[in-house]
Coordinates of C-alpha atoms in Angstrom, one line a residue:
Chain A
X1 CA 0.0 0.0 0.0
X2 CA 1.5 3.4 -1.0
X3 CA 2.2 5.6 1.9
X4 CA 0.6 8.5 0.1
X5 CA -2.7 6.7 0.6
X6 CA -2.5 7.0 4.4
X7 CA -5.2 9.2 5.6
X8 CA -5.6 11.0 8.9
X9 CA -7.8 8.4 10.5
X10 CA -5.3 5.7 9.6
X11 CA -2.5 7.7 11.2
X12 CA -4.6 7.9 14.3
X13 CA -5.0 4.2 14.3
X14 CA -1.3 3.7 13.9
X15 CA -0.6 6.0 16.9
X16 CA -3.3 4.3 18.9
X17 CA -1.9 0.9 18.1
X18 CA 1.6 1.8 19.1
X19 CA 0.4 3.3 22.3
X20 CA -1.5 0.2 23.1
X21 CA 1.4 -2.1 22.4
X22 CA 3.9 0.2 24.1
X23 CA 3.4 -1.2 27.6
X24 CA 5.3 -4.3 26.4
X25 CA 8.4 -2.2 26.4
X26 CA 10.4 -2.0 29.7
X27 CA 14.0 -1.6 30.1
X28 CA 16.1 -4.7 30.7
X29 CA 19.6 -5.5 29.7
X30 CA 20.3 -8.4 27.4
X31 CA 21.7 -11.4 29.2
X32 CA 25.2 -12.5 28.1
X33 CA 25.4 -15.7 26.1
X34 CA 26.5 -17.9 28.9
X35 CA 23.4 -16.9 30.9
X36 CA 21.0 -17.5 28.0
X37 CA 17.8 -18.7 29.5
X38 CA 16.8 -22.1 28.2
X39 CA 14.9 -23.7 31.1
X40 CA 11.4 -22.6 30.1
X41 CA 9.4 -24.9 27.8
X42 CA 6.5 -22.9 26.6
X43 CA 5.9 -19.5 24.9
X44 CA 3.0 -17.6 23.6
X45 CA 2.4 -14.2 22.1
X46 CA 1.3 -12.1 19.2
X47 CA 2.5 -11.5 15.7
X48 CA 2.0 -8.9 13.1
X49 CA 3.2 -8.8 9.5
X50 CA 2.4 -8.8 5.8
X51 CA 2.0 -11.6 3.2
X52 CA 1.6 -11.5 -0.5
X53 CA 0.7 -14.1 -3.2
X54 CA 2.6 -13.6 -6.5
X55 CA 1.0 -15.9 -9.0
X56 CA -2.7 -15.1 -8.6
X57 CA -4.6 -11.8 -8.5
X58 CA -6.3 -12.8 -5.3
X59 CA -6.0 -10.3 -2.6
X60 CA -6.8 -12.1 0.6
X61 CA -3.3 -11.7 2.2
X62 CA -1.8 -8.3 2.9
X63 CA -1.6 -7.1 6.5
X64 CA -2.0 -9.8 9.1
X65 CA -1.9 -10.3 12.8
X66 CA -2.6 -13.0 15.3
X67 CA -1.3 -15.2 18.0
X68 CA 1.1 -18.1 18.5
X69 CA 1.9 -20.7 21.1
X70 CA 4.9 -23.0 21.1
X71 CA 7.1 -25.4 23.0
X72 CA 10.5 -27.0 22.5
X73 CA 12.3 -30.2 22.9
X74 CA 16.0 -29.6 23.1
X75 CA 16.8 -27.6 20.1
X76 CA 13.6 -28.4 18.2
X77 CA 10.8 -25.9 18.5
X78 CA 7.1 -26.4 17.6
X79 CA 4.8 -23.5 17.1
X80 CA 1.1 -23.2 16.4
X81 CA -0.2 -20.0 14.9
X82 CA -3.5 -18.4 14.0
X83 CA -3.5 -15.3 11.8
X84 CA -6.1 -13.0 10.3
X85 CA -5.0 -11.4 7.0
X86 CA -7.2 -8.4 6.2
X87 CA -6.7 -8.6 2.5
X88 CA -7.4 -5.8 0.1
X89 CA -10.4 -4.1 -1.4
X90 CA -10.3 -3.6 -5.1
X91 CA -13.0 -1.6 -6.8
X92 CA -13.7 0.3 -10.0
X93 CA -16.6 1.9 -11.7
X94 CA -17.9 4.1 -14.5
X95 CA -21.4 5.2 -15.3
X96 CA -22.5 1.8 -16.2
X97 CA -20.4 -0.7 -14.3
X98 CA -19.6 -1.1 -10.6
X99 CA -17.0 -3.7 -9.6
X100 CA -16.0 -4.5 -6.0
X101 CA -13.8 -7.3 -4.8
X102 CA -12.8 -7.9 -1.2
X103 CA -11.2 -11.0 0.3
X104 CA -9.7 -11.9 3.7
X105 CA -8.3 -15.0 5.2
X106 CA -7.6 -16.9 8.4
X107 CA -4.6 -19.1 8.5
X108 CA -3.8 -21.8 11.0
X109 CA -0.3 -23.1 10.9
X110 CA 2.1 -25.5 12.6
X111 CA 5.8 -24.9 12.3
X112 CA 8.8 -27.0 13.3
X113 CA 12.2 -25.3 13.6
X114 CA 15.7 -26.1 14.7
X115 CA 17.5 -23.6 17.0
X116 CA 20.9 -22.4 15.9
X117 CA 22.4 -20.2 18.5
X118 CA 24.2 -17.3 16.9
X119 CA 25.3 -14.8 19.5
X120 CA 24.1 -14.0 23.0
X121 CA 20.3 -14.1 23.1
X122 CA 20.0 -14.3 19.4
X123 CA 19.0 -17.5 17.6
X124 CA 18.4 -18.5 14.0
X125 CA 15.7 -21.1 13.5
X126 CA 15.2 -22.6 10.0
X127 CA 12.3 -25.0 9.6
X128 CA 9.1 -26.0 7.9
X129 CA 5.6 -24.5 8.2
X130 CA 2.4 -26.4 7.3
X131 CA -1.1 -25.0 7.5
X132 CA -4.4 -24.2 6.0
X133 CA -6.0 -20.9 5.0
X134 CA -9.7 -20.2 5.0
X135 CA -10.2 -17.6 2.2
X136 CA -13.5 -15.7 2.4
X137 CA -15.0 -12.7 0.7
X138 CA -16.8 -11.9 -2.5
X139 CA -16.9 -10.2 -5.8
X140 CA -19.7 -7.9 -6.9
X141 CA -20.3 -6.8 -10.5
X142 CA -23.4 -4.6 -10.8
X143 CA -26.2 -6.5 -9.2
X144 CA -24.4 -9.8 -9.4
X145 CA -22.4 -11.1 -6.4
X146 CA -20.3 -14.2 -6.0
X147 CA -19.3 -15.1 -2.5
X148 CA -16.4 -17.4 -1.6
X149 CA -15.2 -19.5 1.3
X150 CA -12.4 -21.9 0.4
X151 CA -9.7 -23.7 2.3
X152 CA -6.3 -23.8 0.8
X153 CA -3.5 -25.9 2.2
X154 CA 0.1 -24.6 2.1
X155 CA 3.5 -25.8 3.0
X156 CA 6.9 -24.2 2.8
X157 CA 10.2 -23.2 4.5
X158 CA 10.3 -20.8 7.4
X159 CA 13.1 -18.9 9.1
X160 CA 12.8 -17.4 12.5
X161 CA 15.2 -14.8 13.9
X162 CA 14.6 -14.9 17.6
X163 CA 15.8 -12.9 20.6
X164 CA 15.2 -14.6 24.0
X165 CA 15.3 -13.0 27.5
X166 CA 14.3 -14.5 30.8
X167 CA 10.6 -13.8 30.2
X168 CA 10.3 -12.7 26.6
X169 CA 10.8 -14.0 23.1
X170 CA 10.6 -11.7 20.1
X171 CA 11.9 -11.5 16.6
X172 CA 11.0 -12.0 12.9
X173 CA 9.4 -14.9 11.1
X174 CA 9.7 -15.2 7.3
X175 CA 8.1 -17.9 5.3
X176 CA 7.5 -19.0 1.7
X177 CA 4.3 -21.0 1.5
X178 CA 3.4 -23.1 -1.5
X179 CA -0.2 -23.9 -2.2
X180 CA 0.0 -27.0 -4.3
X181 CA -3.6 -26.9 -5.5
X182 CA -3.3 -23.4 -6.9
X183 CA 0.0 -21.9 -7.6
X184 CA 3.5 -22.6 -8.7
X185 CA 5.2 -19.8 -6.9
X186 CA 5.1 -19.1 -3.1
X187 CA 3.1 -16.9 -0.9
X188 CA 5.8 -14.8 0.9
X189 CA 5.1 -13.6 4.4
X190 CA 7.1 -11.8 7.1
X191 CA 5.9 -11.2 10.7
X192 CA 7.2 -9.5 13.8
X193 CA 6.6 -11.7 16.9
X194 CA 6.5 -10.9 20.5
X195 CA 5.7 -13.4 23.2
X196 CA 6.1 -14.5 26.8
X197 CA 8.1 -17.5 28.0
X198 CA 6.7 -19.9 30.7
Chain B
X1 CA 20.7 -1.6 25.3
X2 CA 17.1 -1.7 26.7
X3 CA 15.1 -4.7 25.6
X4 CA 11.5 -5.8 26.1
X5 CA 10.3 -7.3 29.3
X6 CA 7.0 -8.1 30.9
X7 CA 5.8 -9.7 34.1
X8 CA 4.3 -13.1 33.7
X9 CA 1.2 -12.3 35.7
X10 CA 0.0 -9.6 33.4
X11 CA 1.0 -11.4 30.3
X12 CA -2.4 -12.4 29.0
X13 CA -3.9 -8.9 29.7
X14 CA -1.1 -7.4 27.8
X15 CA -1.4 -9.9 25.0
X16 CA -5.1 -9.0 24.6
X17 CA -4.2 -5.3 24.6
X18 CA -1.5 -5.9 22.0
X19 CA -3.9 -7.8 19.7
X20 CA -6.4 -5.0 20.1
X21 CA -3.8 -2.5 19.1
X22 CA -2.9 -4.5 16.1
X23 CA -6.5 -4.6 15.2
X24 CA -6.6 -0.9 15.4
X25 CA -3.7 -0.7 13.0
X26 CA -5.5 -3.0 10.7
X27 CA -7.4 -0.2 9.1
X28 CA -4.1 0.7 7.5
X29 CA -4.4 -2.1 5.0
X30 CA -8.1 -2.6 4.5
X31 CA -8.7 0.5 2.4
X32 CA -6.7 1.1 -0.7
X33 CA -8.2 4.4 -1.8
X34 CA -10.9 5.5 -4.2
X35 CA -12.3 3.1 -6.8
X36 CA -10.4 3.0 -10.0
X37 CA -12.1 4.7 -12.9
X38 CA -13.1 2.2 -15.7
X39 CA -13.1 3.5 -19.2
X40 CA -16.7 4.5 -20.2
X41 CA -18.8 1.8 -21.7
X42 CA -19.0 3.3 -25.2
X43 CA -22.0 2.2 -27.1
X44 CA -21.2 0.5 -30.4
X45 CA -24.6 0.6 -32.2
X46 CA -23.0 0.0 -35.5
X47 CA -21.3 -3.2 -34.4
X48 CA -22.1 -6.0 -36.7
X49 CA -22.2 -3.9 -39.9
X50 CA -19.1 -3.7 -42.0
X51 CA -17.2 -1.0 -43.7
X52 CA -16.9 -3.1 -46.9
X53 CA -20.3 -4.6 -47.8
X54 CA -18.6 -7.7 -49.2
X55 CA -17.0 -8.9 -46.0
X56 CA -16.3 -8.3 -42.3
X57 CA -12.7 -7.6 -41.5
X58 CA -11.8 -9.2 -38.2
X59 CA -8.5 -9.2 -36.3
X60 CA -7.9 -12.0 -33.8
X61 CA -5.3 -12.8 -31.2
X62 CA -5.0 -14.0 -27.7
X63 CA -2.5 -14.0 -24.9
X64 CA -1.9 -10.3 -25.2
X65 CA -0.9 -7.8 -22.6
X66 CA 2.4 -8.4 -20.8
X67 CA 3.8 -5.2 -19.5
X68 CA 7.2 -6.8 -18.8
X69 CA 7.8 -7.0 -22.6
X70 CA 5.3 -4.5 -24.1
X71 CA 5.0 -6.6 -27.2
X72 CA 1.3 -6.1 -27.1
X73 CA 1.9 -2.5 -28.1
X74 CA 3.4 -3.8 -31.4
X75 CA 0.4 -6.1 -32.1
X76 CA -2.0 -3.2 -31.2
X77 CA -0.3 -1.1 -33.8
X78 CA -1.0 -3.8 -36.4
X79 CA -4.7 -3.8 -35.4
X80 CA -4.7 0.0 -35.8
X81 CA -3.3 -0.3 -39.3
X82 CA -5.7 -3.1 -40.3
X83 CA -8.7 -1.0 -39.1
X84 CA -11.0 -4.0 -38.5
X85 CA -14.8 -4.1 -38.1
X86 CA -14.3 -6.3 -35.0
X87 CA -11.5 -7.6 -32.8
X88 CA -11.6 -11.1 -31.4
X89 CA -9.6 -11.2 -28.2
X90 CA -9.0 -14.9 -27.5
X91 CA -8.4 -14.9 -23.7
X92 CA -5.4 -14.4 -21.4
X93 CA -5.7 -10.7 -22.2
X94 CA -3.8 -9.2 -19.2
X95 CA -0.9 -11.0 -17.7
X96 CA -0.1 -12.4 -15.3
X97 CA -3.3 -12.5 -13.3
X98 CA -6.0 -10.5 -15.1
X99 CA -6.2 -8.1 -12.2
X100 CA -7.9 -4.8 -12.4
X101 CA -4.7 -2.9 -12.6
X102 CA -3.3 -5.2 -15.3
X103 CA -6.4 -4.5 -17.4
X104 CA -6.4 -0.8 -16.8
X105 CA -2.7 -0.1 -16.8
X106 CA -1.4 -2.7 -19.3
X107 CA -4.1 -4.0 -21.7
X108 CA -6.0 -0.7 -22.0
X109 CA -3.2 1.6 -23.1
X110 CA -2.5 -0.7 -26.1
X111 CA -5.6 -2.6 -27.1
X112 CA -8.1 -0.4 -25.2
X113 CA -8.6 1.8 -28.2
X114 CA -10.5 -1.1 -29.9
X115 CA -12.5 -2.0 -26.8
X116 CA -15.9 -1.0 -28.3
X117 CA -15.4 -3.3 -31.2
X118 CA -13.7 -6.1 -29.2
X119 CA -15.5 -9.3 -28.6
X120 CA -13.5 -11.3 -26.0
X121 CA -13.3 -14.8 -24.8
X122 CA -12.3 -15.4 -21.2
X123 CA -8.9 -17.2 -20.6
X124 CA -7.5 -19.0 -17.6
X125 CA -5.3 -16.1 -16.5
X126 CA -8.4 -14.0 -16.1
X127 CA -9.5 -16.5 -13.5
X128 CA -6.4 -16.0 -11.4
X129 CA -8.4 -13.1 -10.1
X130 CA -11.6 -14.1 -8.3
X131 CA -14.4 -14.9 -10.8
X132 CA -12.5 -13.1 -13.5
X133 CA -14.2 -10.0 -12.1
X134 CA -11.9 -7.4 -13.8
X135 CA -12.4 -9.0 -17.2
X136 CA -16.2 -8.8 -16.9
X137 CA -16.0 -5.3 -15.5
X138 CA -13.6 -4.0 -18.2
X139 CA -15.6 -5.3 -21.1
X140 CA -18.9 -3.7 -20.0
X141 CA -21.1 -6.6 -20.7
X142 CA -19.8 -7.3 -24.2
X143 CA -18.5 -10.5 -22.8
X144 CA -21.8 -12.0 -21.9
X145 CA -23.7 -12.2 -18.7
X146 CA -21.6 -11.3 -15.6
X147 CA -19.5 -14.3 -14.6
X148 CA -20.9 -16.4 -17.5
X149 CA -18.5 -15.9 -20.3
X150 CA -20.5 -17.3 -23.2
X151 CA -22.5 -15.2 -25.7
X152 CA -23.1 -14.7 -29.4
X153 CA -23.4 -12.0 -32.0
X154 CA -23.8 -11.3 -35.7
X155 CA -21.0 -9.9 -37.8
X156 CA -21.8 -9.3 -41.4
X157 CA -23.2 -12.5 -42.8
X158 CA -21.6 -14.5 -40.0
X159 CA -22.9 -15.8 -36.7
X160 CA -20.2 -15.9 -34.0
X161 CA -20.3 -17.5 -30.6
X162 CA -17.9 -16.9 -27.8
X163 CA -17.5 -19.7 -25.3
X164 CA -16.0 -20.2 -21.8
X165 CA -13.5 -23.0 -22.0
X166 CA -12.3 -22.8 -18.4
X167 CA -13.3 -26.4 -17.5
X168 CA -9.9 -27.9 -17.1
X169 CA -7.4 -27.8 -14.3
X170 CA -5.2 -24.9 -15.2
X171 CA -2.8 -23.9 -12.5
X172 CA -4.1 -20.9 -10.6
X173 CA -7.7 -21.5 -11.6
X174 CA -10.0 -22.7 -8.8
X175 CA -11.8 -25.9 -9.6
X176 CA -15.1 -24.2 -8.7
X177 CA -14.9 -22.0 -11.8
X178 CA -16.5 -24.5 -14.1
X179 CA -19.3 -25.1 -11.7
X180 CA -19.9 -21.4 -11.5
X181 CA -20.7 -20.9 -15.1
X182 CA -22.0 -24.4 -15.7
X183 CA -19.1 -26.2 -17.3
X184 CA -18.5 -27.5 -20.8
X185 CA -19.9 -31.0 -21.0
X186 CA -22.8 -31.9 -23.2
X187 CA -25.4 -31.5 -20.5
X188 CA -24.1 -28.2 -19.2
X189 CA -26.0 -24.9 -19.4
X190 CA -23.4 -23.7 -21.8
X191 CA -23.9 -26.6 -24.1
X192 CA -27.7 -26.2 -24.0
X193 CA -27.4 -22.5 -24.6
X194 CA -25.0 -23.2 -27.5
X195 CA -27.3 -25.7 -29.2
X196 CA -30.3 -23.4 -28.7
X197 CA -28.4 -20.4 -30.0
X198 CA -27.2 -22.2 -33.1
X199 CA -30.7 -23.4 -33.8
X200 CA -32.1 -19.9 -33.5
X201 CA -29.4 -18.3 -35.7
X202 CA -29.0 -20.5 -38.8
X203 CA -26.3 -19.1 -40.9
X204 CA -24.3 -20.3 -43.9
X205 CA -21.1 -19.3 -42.0
X206 CA -20.5 -19.8 -38.3
X207 CA -17.4 -19.1 -36.2
X208 CA -16.6 -19.8 -32.5
X209 CA -14.0 -18.3 -30.3
X210 CA -12.7 -19.5 -27.0
X211 CA -9.4 -19.8 -25.2
X212 CA -8.3 -23.4 -24.9
X213 CA -7.7 -25.1 -28.3
X214 CA -9.1 -28.6 -28.8
X215 CA -6.2 -29.4 -31.2
X216 CA -2.9 -28.0 -30.3
X217 CA 0.7 -28.8 -31.2
X218 CA 2.0 -26.3 -28.7
X219 CA 2.5 -26.1 -25.0
X220 CA -0.4 -27.6 -22.9
X221 CA -1.6 -29.8 -25.7
X222 CA -5.3 -30.1 -26.7
X223 CA -8.2 -29.3 -24.4
X224 CA -10.4 -32.4 -24.3
X225 CA -13.0 -30.6 -22.1
X226 CA -14.2 -28.6 -25.2
X227 CA -15.0 -31.6 -27.3
X228 CA -18.7 -31.8 -26.4
X229 CA -19.1 -28.2 -27.5
X230 CA -17.0 -28.8 -30.6
X231 CA -19.4 -31.6 -31.4
X232 CA -22.4 -29.3 -31.1
X233 CA -20.7 -26.8 -33.4
X234 CA -19.8 -29.6 -35.8
X235 CA -23.4 -30.9 -36.0
X236 CA -24.6 -27.4 -36.6
X237 CA -22.2 -27.0 -39.6
X238 CA -19.9 -24.4 -38.0
X239 CA -16.8 -23.5 -40.0
X240 CA -14.2 -21.9 -37.9
X241 CA -12.8 -22.0 -34.4
X242 CA -10.3 -19.5 -33.1
X243 CA -8.4 -20.1 -29.8
X244 CA -5.3 -19.0 -28.0
X245 CA -3.6 -20.4 -24.8
X246 CA -0.6 -21.8 -26.6
X247 CA 1.8 -19.0 -27.3
X248 CA 2.3 -19.7 -30.9
X249 CA 0.5 -19.6 -34.2
X250 CA -1.0 -22.8 -35.7
X251 CA -3.4 -23.5 -38.5
X252 CA -5.0 -26.9 -38.6
X253 CA -6.9 -28.6 -41.4
X254 CA -10.7 -28.9 -41.1
X255 CA -11.5 -31.8 -38.9
X256 CA -14.4 -33.7 -37.3
X257 CA -14.1 -35.4 -34.0
X258 CA -12.1 -37.3 -32.9
X259 CA -9.7 -35.5 -35.2
X260 CA -10.3 -36.8 -38.7
X261 CA -9.6 -34.5 -41.6
X262 CA -12.8 -33.7 -43.4
X263 CA -13.0 -30.9 -45.9
X264 CA -16.8 -31.1 -46.2
X265 CA -17.9 -31.1 -42.6
X266 CA -14.8 -30.3 -40.6
X267 CA -14.1 -27.2 -38.6
X268 CA -10.9 -25.4 -39.2
X269 CA -9.2 -24.3 -36.0
X270 CA -6.6 -21.6 -35.6
X271 CA -4.4 -21.1 -32.5
X272 CA -3.4 -17.5 -32.3
X273 CA -1.6 -17.0 -29.0
X274 CA 0.8 -14.5 -30.5
X275 CA -0.8 -11.3 -29.2
X276 CA 2.1 -10.2 -27.0
X277 CA 3.0 -12.8 -24.3
X278 CA 6.4 -14.5 -24.7
X279 CA 6.3 -17.2 -27.4
X280 CA 6.8 -20.9 -26.7
X281 CA 7.9 -23.7 -29.0
X282 CA 6.0 -26.8 -30.1
X283 CA 5.9 -30.2 -28.5
X284 CA 3.7 -33.0 -30.0
X285 CA 2.7 -32.0 -33.5
X286 CA -0.9 -32.6 -34.2
X287 CA -1.3 -34.8 -37.4
X288 CA -3.7 -32.2 -38.8
X289 CA -1.4 -29.2 -38.3
X290 CA -0.8 -27.4 -41.5
X291 CA 1.2 -24.4 -40.6
X292 CA 2.8 -23.3 -37.3
X293 CA 5.3 -20.9 -36.0
X294 CA 6.5 -19.5 -32.7
X295 CA 9.1 -17.0 -33.9
X296 CA 7.2 -13.8 -34.2
X297 CA 4.3 -12.1 -32.6
X298 CA 1.4 -11.1 -34.7
X299 CA -2.3 -11.1 -35.4
X300 CA -4.5 -12.8 -37.9
X301 CA -6.7 -10.8 -40.2
X302 CA -9.8 -12.6 -41.3
X303 CA -12.2 -11.5 -44.1
X304 CA -15.5 -13.1 -43.4
X305 CA -17.5 -13.2 -46.7
X306 CA -21.0 -14.5 -47.0
X307 CA -19.8 -17.8 -48.3
X308 CA -16.1 -18.1 -47.4
X309 CA -13.3 -16.8 -45.2
X310 CA -9.9 -15.6 -45.9
X311 CA -7.0 -15.4 -43.4
X312 CA -3.7 -13.6 -43.4
X313 CA -1.2 -13.7 -40.6
X314 CA 0.3 -10.3 -40.0
X315 CA 3.5 -10.3 -38.2
X316 CA 5.2 -7.7 -36.1
X317 CA 8.5 -8.5 -37.8
X318 CA 8.9 -9.3 -41.5
X319 CA 9.3 -12.9 -42.5
X320 CA 6.5 -15.3 -41.7
X321 CA 3.2 -15.1 -43.5
X322 CA 0.3 -17.4 -43.9
X323 CA -2.6 -16.7 -46.3
X324 CA -5.5 -18.7 -47.6
X325 CA -9.2 -19.1 -47.9
X326 CA -11.8 -21.8 -47.3
X327 CA -15.4 -21.9 -48.4
X328 CA -18.1 -22.2 -45.8
X329 CA -20.0 -25.5 -45.6

């Protein structure tokens, strides 16, 4: 979305969102590598990001947010995620024709990753993501409307860049999902994550 | 360096607040500005009549607008020089996904000037966008009922039908598409409409346009799903089928199903996927293939007389030509 299309109410929402999220931030020094906390088994939190599909004109990805919960066994991590992608509204008209298309999606995923400790509290976790996406929305042309609700299964590689503290885990997830039933090229997504460790 | 921290006790409350905040931000991406302006739906009251009373001049091509190469501007220039009475756009008109912006920003600047005389067929790439919505919106109803994709019209002495051939399993096309418009088999609404339409419009010369060729030496091979509709056309004495999909030019001999050459009753099929998209070489050569090339983009000029048709491949670069004529049945 071009920045020039940001309107005043949207800026307000952005500021509001940041203010609401801001309480997460408190000062704490990073622990040195030798004190890297590993004892906690569980984690859960929120994620926010953007995804895009390149080989279709469908617009059910875009901005997305949701939650995740995960556990580990040694250096293997397993995460479950649920995300809502708000998609995009596309419309056009002239004096005779009105066209409107809007789609959104909910994705449920499992990912398995392997922890590669890089430095201090920072880890790099390559792995695999598998999930399904419920695509929903509709297309309207004049008085005719077609509604959709379809489930697409996707699988693909995922990389997590993760910082871990005594209570928090945060970082960046990037994934390339292939939807075998539909497209040859991947859906690319990137998400900031922020969660708590238990 | 300060980093993030939170007490475990308040975690879930803060998580809920964070998600609420993200939801507030969400408005950033749900609106993408004002609706795009579609070109006006220009009336074409004279469509169907011809500049020359002896024949209708038609230019046909498919697989057209690719703004990574802009070859479609070269083929559009050919259409302008030929000044046809009608343009048959044989599907896959705006690459790669038939989106609204691809139609408005890529197809329209080149081939849009002929839109009021264009009679299109819907291709598989149009269905990469939900329900091929931008295709139906852009062509203002000249492409049949919304979301249907089959219709007919008169052009000079000819009756022409445009059919929806998206009944296969093209990558990127949802399986539900065929169900949506009724499919292509002999009991489908499209088949019943076709048989009824041909019965209501008896004509010495009949042509059909659609996207997926039944006989094809190029990439993807032939589309068997259209055989039932081909049979209906064959039984009605149709003369000519124009298709795209394969990014090449191929002219086949008149055939009857299952693919037997028959000069008396057969339908001659042209594959004209040379409208602008990158060209692709041939694979399994159909035994009835008479002429083919995948070296140069171009369009085919047809002259539809009351009792015959002539064709002339017009290339964007000098070299390849293909001319000929065949009487109607």
